[in-house]
Short mmCIF file of C-alpha atoms and ligand atoms in Angstrom, two decimals:
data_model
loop_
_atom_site.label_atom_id
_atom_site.label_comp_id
_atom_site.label_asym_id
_atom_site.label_seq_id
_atom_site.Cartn_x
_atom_site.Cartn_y
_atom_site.Cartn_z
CA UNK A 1 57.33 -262.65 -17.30
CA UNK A 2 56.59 -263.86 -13.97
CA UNK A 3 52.67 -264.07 -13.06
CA UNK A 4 51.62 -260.49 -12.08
CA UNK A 5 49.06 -259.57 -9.26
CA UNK A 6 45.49 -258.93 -10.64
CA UNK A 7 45.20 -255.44 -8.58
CA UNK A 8 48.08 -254.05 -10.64
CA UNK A 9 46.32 -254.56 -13.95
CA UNK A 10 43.03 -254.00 -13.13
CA UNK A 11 44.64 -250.04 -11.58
CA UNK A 12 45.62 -249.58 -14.72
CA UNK A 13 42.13 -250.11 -16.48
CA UNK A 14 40.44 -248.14 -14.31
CA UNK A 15 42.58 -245.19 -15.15
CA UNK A 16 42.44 -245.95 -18.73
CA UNK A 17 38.89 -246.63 -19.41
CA UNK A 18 39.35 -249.99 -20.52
CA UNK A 19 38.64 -253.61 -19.42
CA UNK A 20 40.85 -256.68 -18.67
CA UNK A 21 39.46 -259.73 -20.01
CA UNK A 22 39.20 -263.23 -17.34
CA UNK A 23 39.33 -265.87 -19.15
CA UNK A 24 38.19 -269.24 -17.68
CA UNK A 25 40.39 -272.01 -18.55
CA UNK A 26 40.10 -275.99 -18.71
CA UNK A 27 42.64 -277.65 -20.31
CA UNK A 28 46.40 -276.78 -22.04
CA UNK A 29 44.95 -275.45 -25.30
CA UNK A 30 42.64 -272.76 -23.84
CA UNK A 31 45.85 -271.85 -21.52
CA UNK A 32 47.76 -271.65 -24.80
CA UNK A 33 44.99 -269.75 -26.62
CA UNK A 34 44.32 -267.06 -23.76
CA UNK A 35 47.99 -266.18 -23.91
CA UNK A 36 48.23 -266.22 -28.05
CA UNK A 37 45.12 -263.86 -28.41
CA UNK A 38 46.92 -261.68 -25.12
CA UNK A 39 50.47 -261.36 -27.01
CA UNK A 40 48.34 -261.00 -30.84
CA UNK A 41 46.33 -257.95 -29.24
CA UNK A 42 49.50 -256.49 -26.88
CA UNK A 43 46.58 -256.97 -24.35
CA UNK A 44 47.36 -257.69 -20.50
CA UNK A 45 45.20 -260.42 -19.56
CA UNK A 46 43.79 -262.85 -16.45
CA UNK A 47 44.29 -266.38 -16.63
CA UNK A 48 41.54 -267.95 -14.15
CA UNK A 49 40.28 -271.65 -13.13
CA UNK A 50 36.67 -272.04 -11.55
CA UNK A 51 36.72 -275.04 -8.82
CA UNK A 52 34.99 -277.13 -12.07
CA UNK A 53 38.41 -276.63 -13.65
CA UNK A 54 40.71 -277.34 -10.96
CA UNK A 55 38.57 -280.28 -10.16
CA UNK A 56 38.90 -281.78 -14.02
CA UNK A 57 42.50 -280.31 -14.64
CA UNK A 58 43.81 -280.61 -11.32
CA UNK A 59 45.81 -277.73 -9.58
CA UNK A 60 49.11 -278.41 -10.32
CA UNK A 61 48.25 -278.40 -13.87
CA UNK A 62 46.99 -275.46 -14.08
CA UNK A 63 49.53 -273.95 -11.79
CA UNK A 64 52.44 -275.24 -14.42
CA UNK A 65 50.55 -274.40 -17.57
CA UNK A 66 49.84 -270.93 -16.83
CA UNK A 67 52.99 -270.01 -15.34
CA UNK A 68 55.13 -271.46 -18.25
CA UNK A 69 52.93 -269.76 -20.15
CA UNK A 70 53.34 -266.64 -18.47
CA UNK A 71 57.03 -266.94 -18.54
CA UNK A 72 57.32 -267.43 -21.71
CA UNK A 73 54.59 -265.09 -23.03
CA UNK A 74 55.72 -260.39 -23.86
CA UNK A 75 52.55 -259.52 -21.95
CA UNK A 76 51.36 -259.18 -17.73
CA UNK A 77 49.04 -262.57 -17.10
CA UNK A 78 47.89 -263.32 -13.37
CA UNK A 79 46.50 -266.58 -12.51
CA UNK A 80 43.31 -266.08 -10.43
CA UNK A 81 41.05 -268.19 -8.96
CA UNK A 82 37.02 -268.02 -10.19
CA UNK A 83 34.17 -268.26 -7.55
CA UNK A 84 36.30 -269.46 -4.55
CA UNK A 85 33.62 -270.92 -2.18
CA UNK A 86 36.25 -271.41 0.83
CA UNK A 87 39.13 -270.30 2.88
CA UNK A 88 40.95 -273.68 2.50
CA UNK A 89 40.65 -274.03 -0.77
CA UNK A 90 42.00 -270.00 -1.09
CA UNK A 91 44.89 -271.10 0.81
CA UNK A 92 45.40 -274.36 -1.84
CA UNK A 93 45.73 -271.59 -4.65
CA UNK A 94 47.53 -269.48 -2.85
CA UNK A 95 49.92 -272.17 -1.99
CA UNK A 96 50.34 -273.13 -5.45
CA UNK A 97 51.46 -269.75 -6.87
CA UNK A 98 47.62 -267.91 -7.92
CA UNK A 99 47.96 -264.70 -8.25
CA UNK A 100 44.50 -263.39 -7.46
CA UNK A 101 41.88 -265.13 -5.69
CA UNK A 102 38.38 -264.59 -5.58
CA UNK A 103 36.01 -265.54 -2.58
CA UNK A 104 32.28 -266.04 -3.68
CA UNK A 105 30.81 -265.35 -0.26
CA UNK A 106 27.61 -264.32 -2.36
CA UNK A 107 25.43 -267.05 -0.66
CA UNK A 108 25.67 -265.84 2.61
CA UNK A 109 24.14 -263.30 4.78
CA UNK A 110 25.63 -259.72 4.12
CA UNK A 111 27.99 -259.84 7.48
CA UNK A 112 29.20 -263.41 6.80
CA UNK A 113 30.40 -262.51 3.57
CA UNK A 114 32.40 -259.55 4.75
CA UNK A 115 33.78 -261.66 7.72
CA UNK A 116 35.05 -264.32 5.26
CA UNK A 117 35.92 -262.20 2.51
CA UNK A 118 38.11 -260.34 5.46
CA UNK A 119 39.44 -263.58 5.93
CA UNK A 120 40.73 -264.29 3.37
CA UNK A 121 42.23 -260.79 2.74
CA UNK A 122 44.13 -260.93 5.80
CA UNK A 123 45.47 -264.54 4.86
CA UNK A 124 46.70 -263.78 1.20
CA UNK A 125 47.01 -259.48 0.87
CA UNK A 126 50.95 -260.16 3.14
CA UNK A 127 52.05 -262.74 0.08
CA UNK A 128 50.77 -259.96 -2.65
CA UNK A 129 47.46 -261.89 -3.96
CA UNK A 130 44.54 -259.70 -4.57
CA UNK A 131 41.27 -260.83 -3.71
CA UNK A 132 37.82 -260.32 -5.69
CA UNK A 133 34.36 -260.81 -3.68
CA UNK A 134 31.23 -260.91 -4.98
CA UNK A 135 28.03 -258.84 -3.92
CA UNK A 136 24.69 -259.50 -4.76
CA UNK A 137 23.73 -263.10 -6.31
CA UNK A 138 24.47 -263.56 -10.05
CA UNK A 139 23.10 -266.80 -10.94
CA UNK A 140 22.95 -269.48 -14.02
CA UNK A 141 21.31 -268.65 -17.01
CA UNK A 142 19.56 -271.81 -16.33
CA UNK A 143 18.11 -270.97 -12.92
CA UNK A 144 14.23 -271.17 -13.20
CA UNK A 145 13.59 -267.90 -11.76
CA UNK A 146 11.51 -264.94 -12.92
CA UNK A 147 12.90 -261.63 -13.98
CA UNK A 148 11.36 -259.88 -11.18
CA UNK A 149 13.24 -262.76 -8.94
CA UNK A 150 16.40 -262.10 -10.29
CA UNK A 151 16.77 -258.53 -10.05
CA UNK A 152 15.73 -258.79 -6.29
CA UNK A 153 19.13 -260.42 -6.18
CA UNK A 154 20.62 -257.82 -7.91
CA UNK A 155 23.47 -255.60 -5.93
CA UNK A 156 22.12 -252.66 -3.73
CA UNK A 157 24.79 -249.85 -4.38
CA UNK A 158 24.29 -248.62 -0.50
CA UNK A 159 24.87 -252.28 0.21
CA UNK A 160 28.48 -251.90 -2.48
CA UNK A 161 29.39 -249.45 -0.12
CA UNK A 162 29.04 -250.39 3.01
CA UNK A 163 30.91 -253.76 1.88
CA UNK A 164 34.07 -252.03 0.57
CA UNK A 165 34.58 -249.88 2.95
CA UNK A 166 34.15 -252.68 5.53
CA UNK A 167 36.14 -254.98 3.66
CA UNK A 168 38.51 -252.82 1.45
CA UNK A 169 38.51 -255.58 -1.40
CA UNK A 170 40.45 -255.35 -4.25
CA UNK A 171 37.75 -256.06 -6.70
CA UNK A 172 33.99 -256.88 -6.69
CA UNK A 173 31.72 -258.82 -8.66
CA UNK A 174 28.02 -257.22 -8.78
CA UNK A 175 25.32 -258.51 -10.06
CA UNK A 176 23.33 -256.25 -13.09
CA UNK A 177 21.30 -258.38 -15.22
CA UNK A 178 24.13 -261.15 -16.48
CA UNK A 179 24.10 -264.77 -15.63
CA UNK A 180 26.37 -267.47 -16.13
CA UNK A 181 26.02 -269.84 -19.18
CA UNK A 182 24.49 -269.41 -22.78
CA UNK A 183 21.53 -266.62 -22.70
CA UNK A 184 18.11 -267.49 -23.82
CA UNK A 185 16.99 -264.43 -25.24
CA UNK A 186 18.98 -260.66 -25.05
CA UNK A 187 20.64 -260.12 -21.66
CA UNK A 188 19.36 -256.69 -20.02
CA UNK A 189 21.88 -255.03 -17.89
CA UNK A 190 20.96 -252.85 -15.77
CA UNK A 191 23.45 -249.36 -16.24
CA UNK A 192 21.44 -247.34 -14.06
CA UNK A 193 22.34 -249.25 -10.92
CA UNK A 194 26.05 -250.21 -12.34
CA UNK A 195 25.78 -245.64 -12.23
CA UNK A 196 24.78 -245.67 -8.62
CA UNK A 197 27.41 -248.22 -7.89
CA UNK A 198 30.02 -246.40 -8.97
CA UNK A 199 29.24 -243.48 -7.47
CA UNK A 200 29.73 -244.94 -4.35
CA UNK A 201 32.63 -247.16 -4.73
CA UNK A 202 36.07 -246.67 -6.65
CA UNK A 203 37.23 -250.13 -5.85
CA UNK A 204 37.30 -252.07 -10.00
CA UNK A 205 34.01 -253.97 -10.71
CA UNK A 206 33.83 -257.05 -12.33
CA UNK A 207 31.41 -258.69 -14.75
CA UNK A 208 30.68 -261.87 -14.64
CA UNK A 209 28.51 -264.06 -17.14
CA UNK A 210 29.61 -261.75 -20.00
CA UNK A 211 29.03 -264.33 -22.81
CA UNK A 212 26.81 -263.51 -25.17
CA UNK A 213 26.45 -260.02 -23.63
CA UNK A 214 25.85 -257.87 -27.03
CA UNK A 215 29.23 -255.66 -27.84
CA UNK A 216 27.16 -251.93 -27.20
CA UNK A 217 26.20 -253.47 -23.62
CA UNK A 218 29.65 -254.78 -22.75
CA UNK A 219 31.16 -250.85 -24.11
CA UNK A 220 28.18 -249.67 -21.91
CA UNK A 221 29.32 -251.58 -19.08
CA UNK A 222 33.00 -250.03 -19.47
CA UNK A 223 32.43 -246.59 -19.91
CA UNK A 224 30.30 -246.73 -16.66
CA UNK A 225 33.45 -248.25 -14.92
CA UNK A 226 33.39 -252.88 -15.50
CA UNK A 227 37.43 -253.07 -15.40
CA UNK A 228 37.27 -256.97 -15.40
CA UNK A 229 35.17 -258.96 -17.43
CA UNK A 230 34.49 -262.44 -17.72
CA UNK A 231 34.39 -264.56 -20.32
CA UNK A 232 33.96 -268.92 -20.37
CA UNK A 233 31.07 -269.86 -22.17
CA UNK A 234 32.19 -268.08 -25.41
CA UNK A 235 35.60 -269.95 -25.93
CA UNK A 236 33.50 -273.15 -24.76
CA UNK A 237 31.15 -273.07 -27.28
CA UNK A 238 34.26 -271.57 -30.17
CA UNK A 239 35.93 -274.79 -28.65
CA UNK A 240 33.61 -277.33 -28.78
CA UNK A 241 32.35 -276.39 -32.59
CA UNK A 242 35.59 -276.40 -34.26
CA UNK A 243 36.20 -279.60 -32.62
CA UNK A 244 32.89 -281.32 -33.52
CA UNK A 245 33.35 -279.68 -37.15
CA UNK A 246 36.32 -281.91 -37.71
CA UNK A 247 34.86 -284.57 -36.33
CA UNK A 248 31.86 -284.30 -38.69
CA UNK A 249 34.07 -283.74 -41.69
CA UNK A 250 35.99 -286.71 -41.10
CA UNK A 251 34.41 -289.54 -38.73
CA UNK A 252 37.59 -291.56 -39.15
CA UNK A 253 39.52 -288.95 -37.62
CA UNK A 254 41.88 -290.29 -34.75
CA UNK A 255 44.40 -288.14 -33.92
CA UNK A 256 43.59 -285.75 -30.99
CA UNK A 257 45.68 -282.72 -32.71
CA UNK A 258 43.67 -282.78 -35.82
CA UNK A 259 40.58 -281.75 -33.62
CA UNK A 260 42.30 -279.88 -30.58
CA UNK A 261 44.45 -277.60 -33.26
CA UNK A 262 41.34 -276.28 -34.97
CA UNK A 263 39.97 -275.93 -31.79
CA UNK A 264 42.67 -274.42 -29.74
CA UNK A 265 42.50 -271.52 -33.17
CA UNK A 266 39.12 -270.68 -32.76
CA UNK A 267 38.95 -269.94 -28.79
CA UNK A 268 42.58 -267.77 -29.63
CA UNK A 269 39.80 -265.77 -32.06
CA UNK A 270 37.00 -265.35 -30.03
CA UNK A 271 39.55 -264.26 -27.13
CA UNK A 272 40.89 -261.65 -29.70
CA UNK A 273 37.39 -260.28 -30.97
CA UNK A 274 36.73 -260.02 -26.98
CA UNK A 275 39.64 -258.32 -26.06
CA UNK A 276 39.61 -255.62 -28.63
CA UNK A 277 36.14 -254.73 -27.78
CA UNK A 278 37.15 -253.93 -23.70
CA UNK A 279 39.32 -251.51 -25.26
CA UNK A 280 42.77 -253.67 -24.04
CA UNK A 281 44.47 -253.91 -27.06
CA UNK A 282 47.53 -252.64 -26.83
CA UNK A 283 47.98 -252.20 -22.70
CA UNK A 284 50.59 -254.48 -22.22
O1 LIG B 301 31.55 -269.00 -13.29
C1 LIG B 301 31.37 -270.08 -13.82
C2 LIG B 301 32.31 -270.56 -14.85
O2 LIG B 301 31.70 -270.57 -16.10
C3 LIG B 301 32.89 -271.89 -14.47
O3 LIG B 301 32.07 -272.98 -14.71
O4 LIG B 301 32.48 -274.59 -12.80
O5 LIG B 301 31.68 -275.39 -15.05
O6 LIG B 301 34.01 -274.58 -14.74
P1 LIG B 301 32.58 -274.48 -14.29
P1 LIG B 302 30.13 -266.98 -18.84
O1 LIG B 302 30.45 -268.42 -18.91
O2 LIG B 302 28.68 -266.69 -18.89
O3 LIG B 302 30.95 -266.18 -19.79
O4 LIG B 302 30.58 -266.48 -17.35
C1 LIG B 302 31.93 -266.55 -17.00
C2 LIG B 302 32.12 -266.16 -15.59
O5 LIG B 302 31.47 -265.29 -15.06
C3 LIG B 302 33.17 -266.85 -14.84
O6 LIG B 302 33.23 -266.43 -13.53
ZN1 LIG B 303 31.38 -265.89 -12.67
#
């Protein structure tokens, strides 16, 4: 199949209660493992490279790897891009065949997002990209900051409103409680607001920094209306262990395959285990 838009899938959540897992992905055998778990769980699914990725992998990589992948794989993928930071480098994805794009105008002052984020809309919406924005500042798990400091960053649902209707995005990121990265203790989302949020705004939310989120929090987070969830550090860290557990079992190992296989297995299982808990088995 050819690469879908992000908008399509993420319609069809909504209405079915379910989430769409984003994947982050690096290299070839997290591309390959994203679309094995999709087509083992029937599961639609989004492909998506941060800037760290396109930076290491390099766009036209990840451009040819996902859309052979797509082609050849029995279930919808689109290719989106994470945390977009500018309107050029929106316009490089879209150039190269994305999908979806995101534009992480989070940093700015409330009307500067919406003019970019409008932007880019205008720019990519004709050629049939959606376009995710981000409200609200959600942060590193690493970022020194109190709890009290983070949840002033957290998204104002009047604020939610007042963005879609002045932006009419096709998805937005809010900020709850999650943070990017591995989780030092037990993250604490905060449902009450996610509530208030959707009560004011039908346009799909996303999740982002959903590693290590407990499986009750991330059901939580769907039944009170999350259609996109994001996922990296897990199928890092699956990654990286099977990897270093060959290497440790054999320190004369040499041949790349021996450790990538292994590895390339365990990030198709975590992206399973994920899947099946938003609820998207079987929606392709
Ligand atoms: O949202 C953040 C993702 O985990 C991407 O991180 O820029 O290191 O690829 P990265
Ligand atoms: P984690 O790495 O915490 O899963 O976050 C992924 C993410 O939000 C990508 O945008
Ligand atoms: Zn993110």
């Amino acid at each position: 199949m050819a690469l879908v838009s992000m908008v399509e899938l993420l319609d069809q959540a909504q209405k079915g209660h379910y989430a769409i897992g984003a994947f982050n992905c690096n290299n070839m055998e997290i591309v390959q493992a994203i679309v094995a778990a999709a087509e083992a769980e029937n599961a639609p699914v989004i492909i998506q490279a941060s800037q760290g990725a396109i930076k290491y992998a390099g766009i036209e990589y990840i451009t040819t790897l996902t859309k052979l992948a797509a082609e050849k794989a029995n279930v919808p993928i689109a290719l989106h891009l994470d945390h977009g930071t500018s309107f050029a480098q929106v316009m490089q994805c879209a150039r190269n065949g994305f999908s979806s794009v995101m534009i992480d105008g989070s940093k700015h002052l409330l009307e500067d997002n919406i003019a970019l984020t409008n932007k880019v809309i205008e720019a990519v919406r004709p050629l049939g990209i959606s376009v995710e924005a981000e409200l609200g500042k959600i942060g590193g798990t690493e970022d020194d900051i109190t709890v009290s400091e983070r949840e002033a960053l957290f998204t104002e649902p009047a604020e939610a409103e007042y963005f879609v209707q002045a932006t009419q995005v096709d998805a937005l990121a809010i900020a709850i409680g999650t943070a990017h990265g591995q989780y030092k203790g037990i993250p604490k989302l905060d449902f009450e607001r996610l509530t208030k949020i959707r009560e004011r705004v039908s346009t799909p939310l996303v999740l982002h920094g959903s590693s290590g989120v407990p499986e009750e929090a991330l059901r939580e987070a769907i039944s009170r209306g999350i259609c996109k969830i994001n996922i990296d550090t897990n199928i890092r860290e699956a990654f990286v262990l099977a990897a270093r557990h060959v290497l440790e079992g054999d320190s004369k190992e040499i041949d790349p395959r021996k450790m990538l296989g292994p590895a390339r297995e365990a990030a198709t299982a975590i992206i399973r285990e994920k899947i099946r808990i938003f609820g998207s088995t079987g929606k392709a």
